[in-house]
Short mmCIF file of C-alpha atoms in Angstrom, two decimals:
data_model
loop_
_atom_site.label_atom_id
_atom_site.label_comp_id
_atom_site.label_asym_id
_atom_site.label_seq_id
_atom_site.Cartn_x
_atom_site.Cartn_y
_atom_site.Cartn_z
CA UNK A 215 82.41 166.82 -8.82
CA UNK A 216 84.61 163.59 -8.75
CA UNK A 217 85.60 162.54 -12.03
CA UNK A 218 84.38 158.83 -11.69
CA UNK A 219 87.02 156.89 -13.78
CA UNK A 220 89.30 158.93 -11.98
CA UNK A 221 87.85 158.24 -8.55
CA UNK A 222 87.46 154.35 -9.33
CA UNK A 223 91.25 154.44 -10.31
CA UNK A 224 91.98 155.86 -7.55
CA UNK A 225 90.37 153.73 -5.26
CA UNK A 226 91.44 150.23 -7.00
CA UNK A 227 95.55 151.39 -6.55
CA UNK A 228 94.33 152.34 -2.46
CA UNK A 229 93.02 148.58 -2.49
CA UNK A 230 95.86 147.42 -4.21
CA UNK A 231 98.42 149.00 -2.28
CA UNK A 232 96.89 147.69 0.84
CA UNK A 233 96.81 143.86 -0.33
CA UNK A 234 100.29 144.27 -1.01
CA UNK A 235 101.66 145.18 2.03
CA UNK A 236 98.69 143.52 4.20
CA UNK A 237 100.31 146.02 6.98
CA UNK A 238 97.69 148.70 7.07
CA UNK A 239 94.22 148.43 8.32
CA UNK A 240 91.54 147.23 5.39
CA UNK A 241 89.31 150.42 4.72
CA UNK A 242 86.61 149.56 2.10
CA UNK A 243 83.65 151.92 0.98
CA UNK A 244 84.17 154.87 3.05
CA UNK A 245 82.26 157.28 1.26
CA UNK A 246 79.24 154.88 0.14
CA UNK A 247 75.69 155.98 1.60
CA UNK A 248 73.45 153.86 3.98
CA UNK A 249 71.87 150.93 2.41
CA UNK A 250 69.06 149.26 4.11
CA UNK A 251 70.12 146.38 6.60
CA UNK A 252 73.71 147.49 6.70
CA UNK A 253 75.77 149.22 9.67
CA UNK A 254 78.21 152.05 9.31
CA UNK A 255 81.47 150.65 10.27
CA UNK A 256 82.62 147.01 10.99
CA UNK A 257 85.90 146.20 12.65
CA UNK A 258 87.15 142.65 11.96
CA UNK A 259 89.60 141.95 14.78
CA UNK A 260 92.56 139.54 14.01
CA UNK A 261 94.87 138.49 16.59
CA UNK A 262 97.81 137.61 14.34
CA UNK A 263 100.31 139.51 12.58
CA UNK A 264 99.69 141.01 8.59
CA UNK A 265 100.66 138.80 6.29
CA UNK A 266 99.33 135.26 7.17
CA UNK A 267 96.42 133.11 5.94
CA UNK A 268 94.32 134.59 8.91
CA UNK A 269 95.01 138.00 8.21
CA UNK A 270 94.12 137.24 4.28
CA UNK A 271 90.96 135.16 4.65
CA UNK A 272 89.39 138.03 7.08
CA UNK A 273 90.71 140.60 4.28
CA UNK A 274 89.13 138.74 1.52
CA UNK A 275 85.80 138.66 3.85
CA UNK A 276 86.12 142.24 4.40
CA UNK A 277 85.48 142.97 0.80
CA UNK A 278 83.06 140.51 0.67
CA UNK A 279 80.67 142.15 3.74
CA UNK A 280 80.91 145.81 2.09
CA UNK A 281 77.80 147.04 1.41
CA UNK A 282 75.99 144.13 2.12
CA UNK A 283 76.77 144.39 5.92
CA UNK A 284 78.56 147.39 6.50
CA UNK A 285 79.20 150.42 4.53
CA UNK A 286 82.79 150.46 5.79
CA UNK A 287 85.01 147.20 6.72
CA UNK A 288 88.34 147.79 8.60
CA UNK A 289 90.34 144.84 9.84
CA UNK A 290 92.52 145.57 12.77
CA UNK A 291 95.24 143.18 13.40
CA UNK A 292 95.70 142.90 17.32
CA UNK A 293 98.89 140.56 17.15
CA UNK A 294 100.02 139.09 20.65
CA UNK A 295 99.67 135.57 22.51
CA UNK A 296 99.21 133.49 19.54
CA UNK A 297 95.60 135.27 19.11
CA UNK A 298 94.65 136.12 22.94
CA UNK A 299 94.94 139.50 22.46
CA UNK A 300 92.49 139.91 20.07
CA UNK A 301 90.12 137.57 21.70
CA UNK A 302 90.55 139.96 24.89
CA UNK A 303 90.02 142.86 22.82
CA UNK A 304 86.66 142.04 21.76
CA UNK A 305 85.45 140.45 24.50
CA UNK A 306 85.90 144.21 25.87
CA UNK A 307 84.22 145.42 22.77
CA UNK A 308 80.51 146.79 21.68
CA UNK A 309 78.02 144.27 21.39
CA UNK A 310 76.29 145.66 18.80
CA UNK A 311 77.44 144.10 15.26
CA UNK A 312 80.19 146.70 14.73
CA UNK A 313 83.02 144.61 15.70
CA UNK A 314 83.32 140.49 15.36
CA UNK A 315 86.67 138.75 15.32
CA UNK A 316 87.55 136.55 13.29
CA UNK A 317 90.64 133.67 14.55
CA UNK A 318 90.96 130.11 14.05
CA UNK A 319 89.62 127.42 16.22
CA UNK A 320 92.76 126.39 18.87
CA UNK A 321 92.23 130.16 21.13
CA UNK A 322 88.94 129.57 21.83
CA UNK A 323 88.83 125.41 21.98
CA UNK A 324 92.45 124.80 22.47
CA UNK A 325 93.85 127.64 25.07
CA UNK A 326 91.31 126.95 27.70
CA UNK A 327 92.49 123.77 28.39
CA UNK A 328 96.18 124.41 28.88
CA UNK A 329 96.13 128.42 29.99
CA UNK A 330 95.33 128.01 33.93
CA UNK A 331 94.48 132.09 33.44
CA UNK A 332 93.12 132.99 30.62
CA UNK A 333 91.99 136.45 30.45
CA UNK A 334 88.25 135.13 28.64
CA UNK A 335 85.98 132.44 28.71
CA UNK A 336 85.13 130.69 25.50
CA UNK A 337 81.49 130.07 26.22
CA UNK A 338 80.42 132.88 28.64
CA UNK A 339 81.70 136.01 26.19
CA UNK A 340 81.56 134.97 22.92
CA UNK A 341 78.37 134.30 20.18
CA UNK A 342 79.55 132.40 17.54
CA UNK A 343 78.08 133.57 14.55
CA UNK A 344 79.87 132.57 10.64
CA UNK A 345 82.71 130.29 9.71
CA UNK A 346 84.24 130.41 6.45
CA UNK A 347 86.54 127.20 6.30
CA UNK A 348 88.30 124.26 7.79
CA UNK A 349 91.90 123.12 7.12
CA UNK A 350 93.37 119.93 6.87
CA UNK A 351 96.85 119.04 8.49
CA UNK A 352 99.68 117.30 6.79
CA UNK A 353 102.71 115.50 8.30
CA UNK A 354 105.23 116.32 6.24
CA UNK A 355 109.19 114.71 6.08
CA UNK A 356 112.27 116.40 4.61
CA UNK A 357 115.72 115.54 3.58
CA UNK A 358 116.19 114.23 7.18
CA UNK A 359 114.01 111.21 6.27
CA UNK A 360 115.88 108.56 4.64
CA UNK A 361 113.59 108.50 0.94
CA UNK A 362 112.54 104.74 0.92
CA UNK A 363 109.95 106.10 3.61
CA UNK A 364 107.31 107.29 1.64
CA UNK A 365 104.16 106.12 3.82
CA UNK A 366 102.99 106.93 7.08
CA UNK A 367 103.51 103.06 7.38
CA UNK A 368 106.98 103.07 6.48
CA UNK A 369 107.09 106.98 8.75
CA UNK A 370 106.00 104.60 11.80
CA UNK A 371 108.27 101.76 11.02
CA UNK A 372 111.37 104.12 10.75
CA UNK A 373 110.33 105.92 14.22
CA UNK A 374 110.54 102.63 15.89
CA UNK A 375 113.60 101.79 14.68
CA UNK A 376 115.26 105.53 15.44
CA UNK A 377 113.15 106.74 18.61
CA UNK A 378 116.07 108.90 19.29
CA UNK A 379 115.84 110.72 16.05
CA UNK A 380 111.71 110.70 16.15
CA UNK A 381 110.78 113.88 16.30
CA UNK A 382 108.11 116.32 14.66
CA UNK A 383 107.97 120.22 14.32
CA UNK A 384 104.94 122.31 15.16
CA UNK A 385 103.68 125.15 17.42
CA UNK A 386 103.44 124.22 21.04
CA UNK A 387 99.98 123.75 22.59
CA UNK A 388 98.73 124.14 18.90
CA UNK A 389 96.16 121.71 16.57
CA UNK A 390 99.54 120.79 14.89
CA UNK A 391 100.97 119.72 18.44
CA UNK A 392 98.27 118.07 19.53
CA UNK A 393 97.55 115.81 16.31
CA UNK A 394 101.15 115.17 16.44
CA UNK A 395 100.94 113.84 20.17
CA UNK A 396 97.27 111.90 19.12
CA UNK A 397 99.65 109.90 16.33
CA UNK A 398 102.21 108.99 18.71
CA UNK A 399 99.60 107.46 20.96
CA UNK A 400 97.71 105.93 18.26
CA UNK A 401 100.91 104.49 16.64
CA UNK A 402 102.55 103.53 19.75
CA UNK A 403 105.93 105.64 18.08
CA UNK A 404 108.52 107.82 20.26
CA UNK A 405 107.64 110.82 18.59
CA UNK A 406 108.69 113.94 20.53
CA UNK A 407 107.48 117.47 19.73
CA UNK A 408 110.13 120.33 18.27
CA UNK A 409 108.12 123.71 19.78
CA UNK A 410 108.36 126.42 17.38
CA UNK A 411 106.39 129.76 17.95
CA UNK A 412 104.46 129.24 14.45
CA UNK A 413 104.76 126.74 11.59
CA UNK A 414 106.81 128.67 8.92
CA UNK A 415 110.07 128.31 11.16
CA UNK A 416 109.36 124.63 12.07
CA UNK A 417 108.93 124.38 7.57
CA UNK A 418 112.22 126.50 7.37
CA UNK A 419 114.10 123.34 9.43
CA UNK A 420 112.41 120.58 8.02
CA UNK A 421 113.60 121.53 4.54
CA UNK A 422 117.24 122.23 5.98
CA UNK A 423 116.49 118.40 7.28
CA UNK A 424 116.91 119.23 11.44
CA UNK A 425 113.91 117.66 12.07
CA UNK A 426 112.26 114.20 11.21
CA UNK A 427 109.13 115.39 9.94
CA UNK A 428 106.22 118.45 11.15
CA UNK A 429 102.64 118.95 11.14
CA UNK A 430 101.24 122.07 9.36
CA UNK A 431 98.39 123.18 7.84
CA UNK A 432 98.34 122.53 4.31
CA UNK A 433 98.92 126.09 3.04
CA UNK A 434 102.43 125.89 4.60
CA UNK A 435 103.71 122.91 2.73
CA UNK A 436 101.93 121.94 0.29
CA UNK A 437 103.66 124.29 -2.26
CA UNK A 438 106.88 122.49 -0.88
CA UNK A 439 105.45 119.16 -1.77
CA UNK A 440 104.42 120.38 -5.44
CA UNK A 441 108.07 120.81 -5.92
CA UNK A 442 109.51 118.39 -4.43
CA UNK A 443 111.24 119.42 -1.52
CA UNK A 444 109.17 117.99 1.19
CA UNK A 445 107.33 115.03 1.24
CA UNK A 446 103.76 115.16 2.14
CA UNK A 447 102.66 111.60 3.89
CA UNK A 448 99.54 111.66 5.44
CA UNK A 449 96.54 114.55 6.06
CA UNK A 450 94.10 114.58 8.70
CA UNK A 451 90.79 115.19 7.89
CA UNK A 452 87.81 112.87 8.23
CA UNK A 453 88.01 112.52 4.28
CA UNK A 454 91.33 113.21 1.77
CA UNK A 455 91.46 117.03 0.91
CA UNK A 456 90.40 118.32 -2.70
CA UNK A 457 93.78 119.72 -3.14
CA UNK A 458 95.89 116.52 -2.45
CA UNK A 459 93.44 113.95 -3.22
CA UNK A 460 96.27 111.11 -3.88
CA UNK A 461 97.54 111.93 -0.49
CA UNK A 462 95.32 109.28 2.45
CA UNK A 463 94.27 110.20 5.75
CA UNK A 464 95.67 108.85 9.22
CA UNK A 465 92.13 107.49 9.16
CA UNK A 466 92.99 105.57 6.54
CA UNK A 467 95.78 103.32 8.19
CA UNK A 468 93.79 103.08 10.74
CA UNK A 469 94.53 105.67 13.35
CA UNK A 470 92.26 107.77 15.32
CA UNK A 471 93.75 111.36 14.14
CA UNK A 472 91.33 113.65 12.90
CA UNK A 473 91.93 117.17 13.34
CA UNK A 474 90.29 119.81 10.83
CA UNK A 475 89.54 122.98 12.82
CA UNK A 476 87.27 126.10 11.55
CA UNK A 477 88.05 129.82 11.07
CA UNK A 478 85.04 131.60 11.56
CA UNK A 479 83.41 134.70 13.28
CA UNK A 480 82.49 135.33 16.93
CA UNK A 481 80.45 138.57 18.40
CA UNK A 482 80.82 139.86 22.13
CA UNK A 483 78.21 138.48 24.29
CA UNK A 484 75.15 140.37 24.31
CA UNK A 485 75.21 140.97 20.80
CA UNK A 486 71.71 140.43 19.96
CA UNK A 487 70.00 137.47 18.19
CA UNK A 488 68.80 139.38 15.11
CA UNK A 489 72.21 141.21 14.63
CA UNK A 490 74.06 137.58 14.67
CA UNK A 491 71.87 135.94 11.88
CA UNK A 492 72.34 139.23 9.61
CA UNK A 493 76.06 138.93 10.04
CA UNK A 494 75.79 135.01 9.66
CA UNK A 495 74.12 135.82 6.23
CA UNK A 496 76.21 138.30 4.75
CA UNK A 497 79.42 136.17 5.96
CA UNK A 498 77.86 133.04 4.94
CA UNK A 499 76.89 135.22 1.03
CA UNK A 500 80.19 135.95 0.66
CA UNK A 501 81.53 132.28 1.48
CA UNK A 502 79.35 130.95 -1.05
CA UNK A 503 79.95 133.78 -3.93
CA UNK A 504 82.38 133.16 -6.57
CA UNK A 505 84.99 135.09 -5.47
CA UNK A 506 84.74 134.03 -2.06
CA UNK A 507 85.62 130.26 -2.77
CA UNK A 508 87.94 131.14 -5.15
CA UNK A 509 89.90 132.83 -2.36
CA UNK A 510 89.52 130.62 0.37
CA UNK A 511 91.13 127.98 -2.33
CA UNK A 512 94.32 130.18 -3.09
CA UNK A 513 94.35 129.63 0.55
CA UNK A 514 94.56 126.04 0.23
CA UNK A 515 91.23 125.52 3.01
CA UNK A 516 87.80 124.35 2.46
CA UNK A 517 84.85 126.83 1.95
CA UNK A 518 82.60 125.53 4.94
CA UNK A 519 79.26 127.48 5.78
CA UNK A 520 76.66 127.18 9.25
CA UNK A 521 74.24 128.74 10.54
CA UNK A 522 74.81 130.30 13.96
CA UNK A 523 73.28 127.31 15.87
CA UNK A 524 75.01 124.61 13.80
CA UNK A 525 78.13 126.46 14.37
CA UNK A 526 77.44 127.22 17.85
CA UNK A 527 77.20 123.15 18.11
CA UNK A 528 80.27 122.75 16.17
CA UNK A 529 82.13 125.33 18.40
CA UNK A 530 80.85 123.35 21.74
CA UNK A 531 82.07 119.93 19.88
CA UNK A 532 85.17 121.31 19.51
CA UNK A 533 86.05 122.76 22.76
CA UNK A 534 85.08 119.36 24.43
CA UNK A 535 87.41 117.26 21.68
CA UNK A 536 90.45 119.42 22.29
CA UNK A 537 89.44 118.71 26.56
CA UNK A 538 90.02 115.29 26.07
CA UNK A 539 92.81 115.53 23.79
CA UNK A 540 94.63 117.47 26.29
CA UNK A 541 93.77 115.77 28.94
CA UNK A 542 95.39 112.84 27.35
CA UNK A 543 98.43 114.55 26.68
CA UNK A 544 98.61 116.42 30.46
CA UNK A 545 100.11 118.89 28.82
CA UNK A 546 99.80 122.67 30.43
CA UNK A 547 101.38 125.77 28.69
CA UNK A 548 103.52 128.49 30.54
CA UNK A 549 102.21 131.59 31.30
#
């Protein structure tokens, strides 16, 4: 028999080694037997590279759903058109509870409205079933800002007076981009977007001070902020986040820029009603539990629970906000 100590050891430094590199699939309880209410095998689908905040918030999730939902928990990263290939993947997938992905808001509420083709429909294959949290956006300046601007009132005041130089990094056809172009409007300021393929490059010029400011979710900057190398001057949720609390909303000065998107969990269509609220249980257990919010906070986002209806709502009300926000905008992605 399995020395137990041994075994334990064994399988901590396995789990270890794996959150470490956050390059290998996420294997968890592969030799546990079958508990009441729980499947064999779940495959949480990410459609972003190792490494990132989506990759780690499904990861932590994975550990929370063993043996509560699933006796084994694999997440498969299925990197590729800034998360369409792993919507298309399970869209294509079994609806039976065995796989969900999990993604942040913009494929599903964003893409739609500027990809002419996408490959899936946001409404027609997808159940939305759990989401774990939503994350504020901060506009951010760098040494290219002179330093008497310190408020988004003194940001809009200096992008009058230097429209050439108003500019602001973030992913194109992104939340960033988008709450970027809803400021400009609202302000009435020349601000033109920098496109960068994710928000770590468009942080890695803003500190070297080649662009005026960028919009990125909190986890990328606020570190950056803490030490003084960026500047942090507005965020844009509906109220100020927990983890800058001395730092006001655009709301606040008056402007119309709200943007503070969910991560959460969606099923293939046809997945059936009873399977969805035992998933949106054992997702919404582990979002609650101790360790849960504690690791949704090292990821700098707000621990943020619904039931499948509220969140189907919430996923309808967001798809229809990001309509009119592009619509305002006119713009349309390539291919």
């Amino acid at each position: 028999m399995e020395d137990k100590e041994t075994g334990m050891t064994t399988r901590r430094s396995a789990l270890q080694a794996l959150a470490a590199t956050a390059a290998l699939p996420l294997v968890l309880g592969a030799a546990r037997p079958a508990r009441a209410q729980t499947i064999a095998q779940l495959t949480i689908v990410v459609g972003f590279p190792p490494g990132g905040a989506t990759d780690g918030v499904a990861r932590l999730a994975a550990e929370g759903l063993r043996g509560k939902y699933a006796d084994v928990v694999v997440v498969e990263n299925r990197a590729g058109g800034a998360g369409r290939l792993g919507a298309m993947h399970v869209k294509e997938g079994p609806a039976d509870g065995s796989m969900l992905l999990f993604t942040p808001a913009f494929p599903l509420a964003i893409f739609p409205h500027i990809y002419p083709d996408l490959p899936y429909d946001a409404f027609a294959d997808f159940i939305p079933v759990a989401t774990t949290s939503k994350g504020n956006l901060a506009l951010s300046v760098g040494p290219a800002m002179p330093a008497e601007v310190k408020t988004l009132q003194d940001f809009v005041a200096w992008c009058k007076a230097n429209p050439e130089r108003a500019n602001f990094g973030a992913p194109t056809g992104g939340g960033q981009h988008f709450a970027g172009a809803t400021l400009a409007r609202e302000a009435g300021i020349p601000l033109q977007v920098v496109g960068y393929k994710g928000g770590a490059p468009a942080t890695v010029d803003l500190l070297g001070g080649h662009i005026a400011s960028s919009i990125n979710p909190l986890s990328e900057v606020v570190q950056f902020a803490r030490d003084g190398k960026l500047r942090i001057l507005a965020t844009t949720g509906d109220e100020r986040s927990s983890f800058l609390p001395e730092v006001p909303t655009m709301k606040e000065f008056g402007y119309n820029v709200v943007f503070q998107d969910w991560s959460g969990f969606l099923a293939p269509a046809g997945t059936p009603p009873e399977v969805v609220a035992r998933a949106n249980a054992a997702i919404n257990d582990f979002v609650r539990s101790e360790k849960g919010a504690a690791g949704l906070k090292a990821f700098v986002t707000e621990a943020d629970v619904h039931t499948p209806e509220s969140f189907a709502a919430l996923y309808k009300a967001t798809w229809e906000r990001y309509r009119d926000v592009v619509r305002e905008t006119g713009f349309k992605a390539e291919a």
